PDB file of C-alpha atoms in Angstrom:
ATOM      1  CA  MET A   1      83.269 191.920  88.004  1.00  0.00           C
ATOM      2  CA  ALA A   2      81.209 195.233  88.226  1.00  0.00           C
ATOM      3  CA  GLY A   3      84.603 197.466  88.309  1.00  0.00           C
ATOM      4  CA  CYS A   4      86.250 195.640  85.606  1.00  0.00           C
ATOM      5  CA  ALA A   5      82.776 196.306  83.537  1.00  0.00           C
ATOM      6  CA  GLY A   6      83.208 200.096  84.653  1.00  0.00           C
ATOM      7  CA  GLU A   7      86.889 200.419  83.983  1.00  0.00           C
ATOM      8  CA  PHE A   8      86.249 198.632  80.397  1.00  0.00           C
ATOM      9  CA  SER A   9      83.625 201.269  79.620  1.00  0.00           C
ATOM     10  CA  ARG A  10      85.657 204.440  80.633  1.00  0.00           C
ATOM     11  CA  VAL A  11      88.657 202.934  78.607  1.00  0.00           C
ATOM     12  CA  TYR A  12      86.386 201.871  75.453  1.00  0.00           C
ATOM     13  CA  LYS A  13      85.128 205.273  75.555  1.00  0.00           C
ATOM     14  CA  SER A  14      88.329 207.249  75.538  1.00  0.00           C
ATOM     15  CA  ASN A  15      89.639 208.948  72.839  1.00  0.00           C
ATOM     16  CA  ASP A  16      93.395 208.287  73.402  1.00  0.00           C
ATOM     17  CA  PRO A  17      94.216 205.680  71.089  1.00  0.00           C
ATOM     18  CA  ASP A  18      97.489 204.860  72.669  1.00  0.00           C
ATOM     19  CA  PHE A  19      95.746 204.513  76.247  1.00  0.00           C
ATOM     20  CA  ARG A  20      93.104 202.377  74.849  1.00  0.00           C
ATOM     21  CA  TYR A  21      95.719 200.355  72.961  1.00  0.00           C
ATOM     22  CA  GLU A  22      97.850 199.397  76.423  1.00  0.00           C
ATOM     23  CA  TYR A  23      94.646 198.507  77.984  1.00  0.00           C
ATOM     24  CA  ALA A  24      93.785 196.535  75.082  1.00  0.00           C
ATOM     25  CA  LYS A  25      97.382 194.544  75.437  1.00  0.00           C
ATOM     26  CA  GLN A  26      96.874 194.080  78.860  1.00  0.00           C
ATOM     27  CA  CYS A  27      93.298 192.461  77.948  1.00  0.00           C
ATOM     28  CA  TYR A  28      94.671 190.239  75.660  1.00  0.00           C
ATOM     29  CA  ALA A  29      97.899 189.174  78.601  1.00  0.00           C
ATOM     30  CA  GLU A  30      94.971 188.777  81.235  1.00  0.00           C
ATOM     31  CA  GLY A  31      92.868 185.968  78.918  1.00  0.00           C
ATOM     32  CA  ARG A  32      90.207 188.612  78.492  1.00  0.00           C
ATOM     33  CA  TYR A  33      90.025 188.274  74.965  1.00  0.00           C
ATOM     34  CA  MET A  34      86.281 189.541  73.938  1.00  0.00           C
ATOM     35  CA  GLN A  35      87.339 192.820  75.345  1.00  0.00           C
ATOM     36  CA  ALA A  36      90.707 193.022  73.832  1.00  0.00           C
ATOM     37  CA  VAL A  37      88.485 191.918  70.228  1.00  0.00           C
ATOM     38  CA  ASN A  38      86.221 195.231  71.004  1.00  0.00           C
ATOM     39  CA  LEU A  39      89.244 197.479  71.775  1.00  0.00           C
ATOM     40  CA  LEU A  40      91.230 196.328  68.700  1.00  0.00           C
ATOM     41  CA  GLN A  41      88.436 195.959  66.207  1.00  0.00           C
ATOM     42  CA  GLU A  42      88.457 200.126  65.989  1.00  0.00           C
ATOM     43  CA  LEU A  43      92.256 200.635  66.950  1.00  0.00           C
ATOM     44  CA  VAL A  44      93.551 198.811  63.886  1.00  0.00           C
ATOM     45  CA  THR A  45      92.119 201.652  61.632  1.00  0.00           C
ATOM     46  CA  ALA A  46      93.333 204.278  64.050  1.00  0.00           C
ATOM     47  CA  LEU A  47      96.767 203.060  64.390  1.00  0.00           C
ATOM     48  CA  LYS A  48      97.122 202.099  60.775  1.00  0.00           C
ATOM     49  CA  GLY A  49     100.611 203.358  59.328  1.00  0.00           C
ATOM     50  CA  GLY A  50     101.975 203.890  62.821  1.00  0.00           C
ATOM     51  CA  ASP A  51     104.324 201.536  65.272  1.00  0.00           C
ATOM     52  CA  ASN A  52     101.507 199.719  66.937  1.00  0.00           C
ATOM     53  CA  ALA A  53      99.875 198.985  63.464  1.00  0.00           C
ATOM     54  CA  GLN A  54     101.245 195.466  62.977  1.00  0.00           C
ATOM     55  CA  GLU A  55     101.010 194.334  66.309  1.00  0.00           C
ATOM     56  CA  SER A  56      97.564 195.576  66.654  1.00  0.00           C
ATOM     57  CA  LEU A  57      96.336 193.690  64.006  1.00  0.00           C
ATOM     58  CA  PHE A  58      97.901 190.490  64.657  1.00  0.00           C
ATOM     59  CA  MET A  59      96.695 190.755  68.334  1.00  0.00           C
ATOM     60  CA  LEU A  60      93.248 191.180  66.839  1.00  0.00           C
ATOM     61  CA  GLY A  61      93.503 188.145  65.143  1.00  0.00           C
ATOM     62  CA  MET A  62      95.217 186.062  68.110  1.00  0.00           C
ATOM     63  CA  SER A  63      92.614 187.527  70.195  1.00  0.00           C
ATOM     64  CA  GLN A  64      89.318 186.284  67.742  1.00  0.00           C
ATOM     65  CA  TYR A  65      91.378 182.879  67.700  1.00  0.00           C
ATOM     66  CA  MET A  66      91.419 182.552  71.527  1.00  0.00           C
ATOM     67  CA  SER A  67      87.786 183.358  71.490  1.00  0.00           C
ATOM     68  CA  ARG A  68      86.726 180.749  69.056  1.00  0.00           C
ATOM     69  CA  ASP A  69      85.698 183.322  66.424  1.00  0.00           C
ATOM     70  CA  TYR A  70      87.814 180.998  63.629  1.00  0.00           C
ATOM     71  CA  GLU A  71      85.826 182.409  60.616  1.00  0.00           C
ATOM     72  CA  SER A  72      86.904 186.255  61.716  1.00  0.00           C
ATOM     73  CA  ALA A  73      90.251 185.164  62.860  1.00  0.00           C
ATOM     74  CA  SER A  74      91.321 183.334  59.452  1.00  0.00           C
ATOM     75  CA  GLN A  75      89.794 186.636  58.022  1.00  0.00           C
ATOM     76  CA  THR A  76      91.822 189.064  59.872  1.00  0.00           C
ATOM     77  CA  PHE A  77      95.397 186.852  59.865  1.00  0.00           C
ATOM     78  CA  LYS A  78      94.791 187.068  55.455  1.00  0.00           C
ATOM     79  CA  LYS A  79      94.305 190.835  55.902  1.00  0.00           C
ATOM     80  CA  TYR A  80      97.639 190.795  57.939  1.00  0.00           C
ATOM     81  CA  GLY A  81      99.286 188.671  55.150  1.00  0.00           C
ATOM     82  CA  THR A  82      98.091 190.624  52.518  1.00  0.00           C
ATOM     83  CA  SER A  83      99.208 193.904  54.440  1.00  0.00           C
ATOM     84  CA  TYR A  84     102.326 193.043  55.712  1.00  0.00           C
ATOM     85  CA  PRO A  85     103.604 190.031  53.646  1.00  0.00           C
ATOM     86  CA  LYS A  86     107.243 190.540  55.062  1.00  0.00           C
ATOM     87  CA  GLY A  87     106.171 191.886  58.749  1.00  0.00           C
ATOM     88  CA  ILE A  88     107.533 190.675  61.922  1.00  0.00           C
ATOM     89  CA  TYR A  89     104.123 188.548  62.582  1.00  0.00           C
ATOM     90  CA  ALA A  90     103.701 187.199  58.633  1.00  0.00           C
ATOM     91  CA  GLU A  91     105.035 183.652  59.432  1.00  0.00           C
ATOM     92  CA  LYS A  92     102.680 183.238  62.391  1.00  0.00           C
ATOM     93  CA  ALA A  93      99.898 184.977  60.692  1.00  0.00           C
ATOM     94  CA  TYR A  94      99.978 182.398  57.615  1.00  0.00           C
ATOM     95  CA  PHE A  95     100.122 179.635  59.621  1.00  0.00           C
ATOM     96  CA  TYR A  96      97.276 180.992  61.730  1.00  0.00           C
ATOM     97  CA  VAL A  97      95.367 181.340  58.856  1.00  0.00           C
ATOM     98  CA  GLY A  98      95.239 177.378  58.201  1.00  0.00           C
ATOM     99  CA  GLU A  99      94.846 176.942  62.123  1.00  0.00           C
ATOM    100  CA  SER A 100      91.611 178.790  62.426  1.00  0.00           C
ATOM    101  CA  LEU A 101      90.455 177.218  59.431  1.00  0.00           C
ATOM    102  CA  TYR A 102      91.494 174.055  60.732  1.00  0.00           C
ATOM    103  CA  GLU A 103      89.254 174.740  63.612  1.00  0.00           C
ATOM    104  CA  SER A 104      86.530 175.456  61.234  1.00  0.00           C
ATOM    105  CA  ALA A 105      86.423 172.129  59.859  1.00  0.00           C
ATOM    106  CA  PRO A 106      83.273 170.124  60.277  1.00  0.00           C
ATOM    107  CA  GLU A 107      83.019 166.230  60.503  1.00  0.00           C
ATOM    108  CA  PRO A 108      83.475 164.258  56.849  1.00  0.00           C
ATOM    109  CA  ARG A 109      79.725 163.736  56.175  1.00  0.00           C
ATOM    110  CA  LEU A 110      79.357 167.808  55.818  1.00  0.00           C
ATOM    111  CA  ASP A 111      80.585 170.205  53.341  1.00  0.00           C
ATOM    112  CA  GLN A 112      83.949 170.391  53.613  1.00  0.00           C
ATOM    113  CA  THR A 113      85.118 174.280  52.158  1.00  0.00           C
ATOM    114  CA  PRO A 114      86.774 174.747  55.131  1.00  0.00           C
ATOM    115  CA  THR A 115      88.769 171.770  55.108  1.00  0.00           C
ATOM    116  CA  ILE A 116      90.012 172.469  51.588  1.00  0.00           C
ATOM    117  CA  GLY A 117      90.727 176.241  52.562  1.00  0.00           C
ATOM    118  CA  ALA A 118      92.522 175.020  55.559  1.00  0.00           C
ATOM    119  CA  ILE A 119      94.422 172.396  53.309  1.00  0.00           C
ATOM    120  CA  ASN A 120      95.655 175.576  51.039  1.00  0.00           C
ATOM    121  CA  ALA A 121      96.602 177.571  53.603  1.00  0.00           C
ATOM    122  CA  TYR A 122      98.748 175.148  54.862  1.00  0.00           C
ATOM    123  CA  GLN A 123     100.370 174.447  51.645  1.00  0.00           C
ATOM    124  CA  GLN A 124     100.719 177.995  51.247  1.00  0.00           C
ATOM    125  CA  PHE A 125     102.591 178.393  54.542  1.00  0.00           C
ATOM    126  CA  LEU A 126     104.755 175.583  54.014  1.00  0.00           C
ATOM    127  CA  ASP A 127     106.109 176.892  50.591  1.00  0.00           C
ATOM    128  CA  LEU A 128     106.677 180.355  51.823  1.00  0.00           C
ATOM    129  CA  TYR A 129     108.338 179.514  55.346  1.00  0.00           C
ATOM    130  CA  PRO A 130     109.949 175.656  54.230  1.00  0.00           C
ATOM    131  CA  GLU A 131     112.201 175.507  57.381  1.00  0.00           C
ATOM    132  CA  SER A 132     109.949 176.973  59.813  1.00  0.00           C
ATOM    133  CA  GLU A 133     109.983 175.665  63.228  1.00  0.00           C
ATOM    134  CA  LEU A 134     105.967 175.435  62.687  1.00  0.00           C
ATOM    135  CA  ARG A 135     106.553 173.156  59.211  1.00  0.00           C
ATOM    136  CA  THR A 136     106.015 169.781  61.310  1.00  0.00           C
ATOM    137  CA  GLU A 137     102.925 170.931  63.115  1.00  0.00           C
ATOM    138  CA  ALA A 138     101.297 171.965  59.510  1.00  0.00           C
ATOM    139  CA  GLN A 139     102.132 168.890  57.749  1.00  0.00           C
ATOM    140  CA  ASN A 140     100.704 166.875  60.192  1.00  0.00           C
ATOM    141  CA  LYS A 141      97.483 169.022  60.258  1.00  0.00           C
ATOM    142  CA  LEU A 142      97.230 168.954  56.193  1.00  0.00           C
ATOM    143  CA  TYR A 143      97.447 165.109  56.289  1.00  0.00           C
ATOM    144  CA  GLU A 144      94.739 165.146  58.916  1.00  0.00           C
ATOM    145  CA  LEU A 145      92.771 167.058  56.667  1.00  0.00           C
ATOM    146  CA  GLN A 146      93.218 165.352  53.752  1.00  0.00           C
ATOM    147  CA  ASP A 147      92.165 162.047  55.545  1.00  0.00           C
ATOM    148  CA  LYS A 148      89.004 163.944  56.283  1.00  0.00           C
ATOM    149  CA  LEU A 149      88.523 164.891  52.700  1.00  0.00           C
ATOM    150  CA  ILE A 150      88.965 160.965  51.878  1.00  0.00           C
ATOM    151  CA  MET A 151      86.425 159.872  54.615  1.00  0.00           C
ATOM    152  CA  LYS A 152      84.049 162.117  52.644  1.00  0.00           C
ATOM    153  CA  GLU A 153      84.818 160.518  49.514  1.00  0.00           C
ATOM    154  CA  TYR A 154      84.490 156.993  51.218  1.00  0.00           C
ATOM    155  CA  LEU A 155      81.038 157.765  52.671  1.00  0.00           C
ATOM    156  CA  SER A 156      79.761 159.307  49.422  1.00  0.00           C
ATOM    157  CA  ALA A 157      80.742 155.917  47.617  1.00  0.00           C
ATOM    158  CA  LYS A 158      79.726 153.671  50.425  1.00  0.00           C
ATOM    159  CA  LEU A 159      76.386 155.702  50.274  1.00  0.00           C
ATOM    160  CA  TYR A 160      75.890 154.996  46.363  1.00  0.00           C
ATOM    161  CA  TYR A 161      76.505 151.064  46.892  1.00  0.00           C
ATOM    162  CA  ASN A 162      73.858 151.160  50.020  1.00  0.00           C
ATOM    163  CA  LEU A 163      71.318 153.059  47.979  1.00  0.00           C
ATOM    164  CA  GLY A 164      71.979 150.608  44.787  1.00  0.00           C
ATOM    165  CA  GLY A 165      70.359 147.542  46.659  1.00  0.00           C
ATOM    166  CA  TYR A 166      67.670 149.495  48.501  1.00  0.00           C
ATOM    167  CA  PHE A 167      64.598 148.221  46.168  1.00  0.00           C
ATOM    168  CA  GLY A 168      65.723 144.808  46.064  1.00  0.00           C
ATOM    169  CA  ASN A 169      65.005 144.693  42.081  1.00  0.00           C
ATOM    170  CA  ILE A 170      67.222 146.264  39.591  1.00  0.00           C
ATOM    171  CA  ASN A 171      66.407 149.778  37.882  1.00  0.00           C
ATOM    172  CA  SER A 172      67.696 152.683  36.285  1.00  0.00           C
ATOM    173  CA  ASN A 173      68.267 154.606  39.474  1.00  0.00           C
ATOM    174  CA  GLU A 174      70.154 151.638  41.223  1.00  0.00           C
ATOM    175  CA  GLU A 175      72.264 150.836  38.656  1.00  0.00           C
ATOM    176  CA  SER A 176      72.663 154.525  38.331  1.00  0.00           C
ATOM    177  CA  ASN A 177      73.711 154.196  41.936  1.00  0.00           C
ATOM    178  CA  TYR A 178      76.156 151.244  41.388  1.00  0.00           C
ATOM    179  CA  THR A 179      78.119 152.990  38.910  1.00  0.00           C
ATOM    180  CA  SER A 180      78.188 156.321  41.352  1.00  0.00           C
ATOM    181  CA  CYS A 181      79.690 154.239  43.651  1.00  0.00           C
ATOM    182  CA  ILE A 182      82.478 152.934  41.360  1.00  0.00           C
ATOM    183  CA  ILE A 183      83.289 156.284  39.305  1.00  0.00           C
ATOM    184  CA  THR A 184      83.446 157.977  43.376  1.00  0.00           C
ATOM    185  CA  ALA A 185      85.929 155.493  44.458  1.00  0.00           C
ATOM    186  CA  GLN A 186      87.891 155.282  41.242  1.00  0.00           C
ATOM    187  CA  ASN A 187      88.153 158.992  41.373  1.00  0.00           C
ATOM    188  CA  ALA A 188      89.601 158.769  44.907  1.00  0.00           C
ATOM    189  CA  LEU A 189      92.095 156.332  44.385  1.00  0.00           C
ATOM    190  CA  LYS A 190      93.110 158.693  41.404  1.00  0.00           C
ATOM    191  CA  ARG A 191      93.206 161.782  43.689  1.00  0.00           C
ATOM    192  CA  TYR A 192      95.316 159.924  46.700  1.00  0.00           C
ATOM    193  CA  PRO A 193      96.602 157.180  45.577  1.00  0.00           C
ATOM    194  CA  PHE A 194      98.502 155.961  48.942  1.00  0.00           C
ATOM    195  CA  THR A 195      95.749 156.225  50.925  1.00  0.00           C
ATOM    196  CA  ASP A 196      95.161 153.904  54.068  1.00  0.00           C
ATOM    197  CA  MET A 197      91.758 153.477  52.898  1.00  0.00           C
ATOM    198  CA  ARG A 198      92.776 151.958  49.570  1.00  0.00           C
ATOM    199  CA  GLU A 199      91.402 148.566  50.123  1.00  0.00           C
ATOM    200  CA  ASP A 200      88.237 150.023  51.243  1.00  0.00           C
ATOM    201  CA  PHE A 201      87.553 152.009  47.997  1.00  0.00           C
ATOM    202  CA  SER A 202      88.737 148.843  45.827  1.00  0.00           C
ATOM    203  CA  LEU A 203      86.049 146.526  47.761  1.00  0.00           C
ATOM    204  CA  LEU A 204      83.316 149.204  46.957  1.00  0.00           C
ATOM    205  CA  ILE A 205      84.793 148.843  43.435  1.00  0.00           C
ATOM    206  CA  MET A 206      84.650 145.370  43.325  1.00  0.00           C
ATOM    207  CA  LYS A 207      81.432 144.699  45.187  1.00  0.00           C
ATOM    208  CA  SER A 208      79.376 147.295  42.798  1.00  0.00           C
ATOM    209  CA  LYS A 209      80.584 145.681  40.022  1.00  0.00           C
ATOM    210  CA  PHE A 210      79.385 142.254  40.886  1.00  0.00           C
ATOM    211  CA  GLN A 211      76.166 144.043  41.736  1.00  0.00           C
ATOM    212  CA  LEU A 212      75.703 145.535  38.352  1.00  0.00           C
ATOM    213  CA  ALA A 213      76.516 141.999  36.868  1.00  0.00           C
ATOM    214  CA  GLU A 214      73.811 140.290  38.869  1.00  0.00           C
ATOM    215  CA  ASN A 215      71.039 142.421  38.004  1.00  0.00           C
ATOM    216  CA  SER A 216      72.134 143.137  34.629  1.00  0.00           C
ATOM    217  CA  SER A 217      70.002 143.169  31.136  1.00  0.00           C
ATOM    218  CA  ASP A 218      70.730 140.146  28.761  1.00  0.00           C
ATOM    219  CA  GLU A 219      72.810 142.149  26.635  1.00  0.00           C
ATOM    220  CA  LYS A 220      75.123 143.453  29.338  1.00  0.00           C
ATOM    221  CA  ARG A 221      75.509 140.374  31.652  1.00  0.00           C
ATOM    222  CA  LEU A 222      78.247 138.362  30.149  1.00  0.00           C
ATOM    223  CA  GLU A 223      80.356 141.706  29.796  1.00  0.00           C
ATOM    224  CA  ARG A 224      79.800 142.787  32.975  1.00  0.00           C
ATOM    225  CA  TYR A 225      80.565 139.349  34.788  1.00  0.00           C
ATOM    226  CA  ARG A 226      83.897 139.266  33.015  1.00  0.00           C
ATOM    227  CA  ASP A 227      84.613 142.700  34.149  1.00  0.00           C
ATOM    228  CA  ALA A 228      83.518 142.030  37.734  1.00  0.00           C
ATOM    229  CA  GLU A 229      85.815 138.554  37.641  1.00  0.00           C
ATOM    230  CA  ASP A 230      88.507 141.086  36.749  1.00  0.00           C
ATOM    231  CA  GLU A 231      88.261 143.057  39.072  1.00  0.00           C
ATOM    232  CA  CYS A 232      88.114 140.550  42.292  1.00  0.00           C
ATOM    233  CA  TYR A 233      91.621 139.352  40.624  1.00  0.00           C
ATOM    234  CA  GLY A 234      93.283 142.576  40.644  1.00  0.00           C
ATOM    235  CA  PHE A 235      91.734 142.868  44.516  1.00  0.00           C
ATOM    236  CA  LEU A 236      93.011 139.984  45.550  1.00  0.00           C
ATOM    237  CA  ASN A 237      96.540 140.585  44.053  1.00  0.00           C
ATOM    238  CA  GLU A 238      97.002 143.706  45.552  1.00  0.00           C
ATOM    239  CA  PHE A 239      95.258 142.731  48.796  1.00  0.00           C
ATOM    240  CA  PRO A 240      96.247 138.902  49.583  1.00  0.00           C
ATOM    241  CA  GLU A 241      95.581 139.108  53.070  1.00  0.00           C
ATOM    242  CA  SER A 242      92.377 141.018  52.919  1.00  0.00           C
ATOM    243  CA  LYS A 243      89.611 139.744  55.480  1.00  0.00           C
ATOM    244  CA  SER A 244      87.300 140.026  52.177  1.00  0.00           C
ATOM    245  CA  LYS A 245      89.285 137.538  50.572  1.00  0.00           C
ATOM    246  CA  GLY A 246      86.464 135.016  50.749  1.00  0.00           C
ATOM    247  CA  THR A 247      84.264 137.159  49.224  1.00  0.00           C
ATOM    248  CA  ALA A 248      86.373 138.147  46.180  1.00  0.00           C
ATOM    249  CA  GLU A 249      86.623 134.427  45.913  1.00  0.00           C
ATOM    250  CA  ARG A 250      82.987 133.801  45.957  1.00  0.00           C
ATOM    251  CA  TYR A 251      82.466 136.253  43.619  1.00  0.00           C
ATOM    252  CA  ILE A 252      85.247 134.625  41.004  1.00  0.00           C
ATOM    253  CA  ALA A 253      83.627 131.176  41.298  1.00  0.00           C
ATOM    254  CA  LYS A 254      80.233 132.633  40.509  1.00  0.00           C
ATOM    255  CA  CYS A 255      81.495 134.928  37.454  1.00  0.00           C
ATOM    256  CA  LYS A 256      83.061 131.752  35.878  1.00  0.00           C
ATOM    257  CA  LYS A 257      80.076 129.873  35.918  1.00  0.00           C
ATOM    258  CA  ILE A 258      78.102 132.368  34.433  1.00  0.00           C
ATOM    259  CA  THR A 259      80.686 133.293  31.941  1.00  0.00           C
ATOM    260  CA  LYS A 260      81.568 129.578  30.943  1.00  0.00           C
ATOM    261  CA  ASP A 261      77.732 128.724  30.515  1.00  0.00           C
TER     262      ASP A 261
END
């Protein structure tokens, strides 16, 4: 290890860019990605305009990616796409912008800015290279990332619903939470009409509308029970085999009793 470190130090201090570049390629081939990064970060500028300019920039991005420095890798691959839009590594560079951001995408509860960036990157790749051999992989990961955004919306809507009943008695904050749940879930269904979580969103809307009716003031009571009843019928029509069928039927019975009285 000491010998390798000493060798790298001698190469790093060399004034011969071609020699340093060949050693960087050797580091990359042997999986010594951090050493490759350290050399290539300076070499990409020295080699710019030369025969190895494209390869050095792409290899830097791949070295960063393999080192799990995904943020730097995405920026390097973007730089390659901007600098060499028709370059020999352009297709893979555009693909790896998405891959880098995909690896950075957090769990659904957290901010999804990297997820959105990855979706946009994969979509750009698919638009530019519709016949690519990497097309299927890009599409599958794009759908996976969209599912993550959908789950983010669902968790937000569910949180509003849970907060709605937290205080036990209706107040302006509670009513606002149920309303926010409805709006969040409805907007998610508009954005993702074919999601597999359609029933989950619809159930939250139905339950929130019923809770609004249950806790309404006298002037809003009948209108909200009618709205909740309509929502229950809509839920049963769309999901006749739902495990929540009994809940919808109980809500309907209560709504009918109130509106008839």
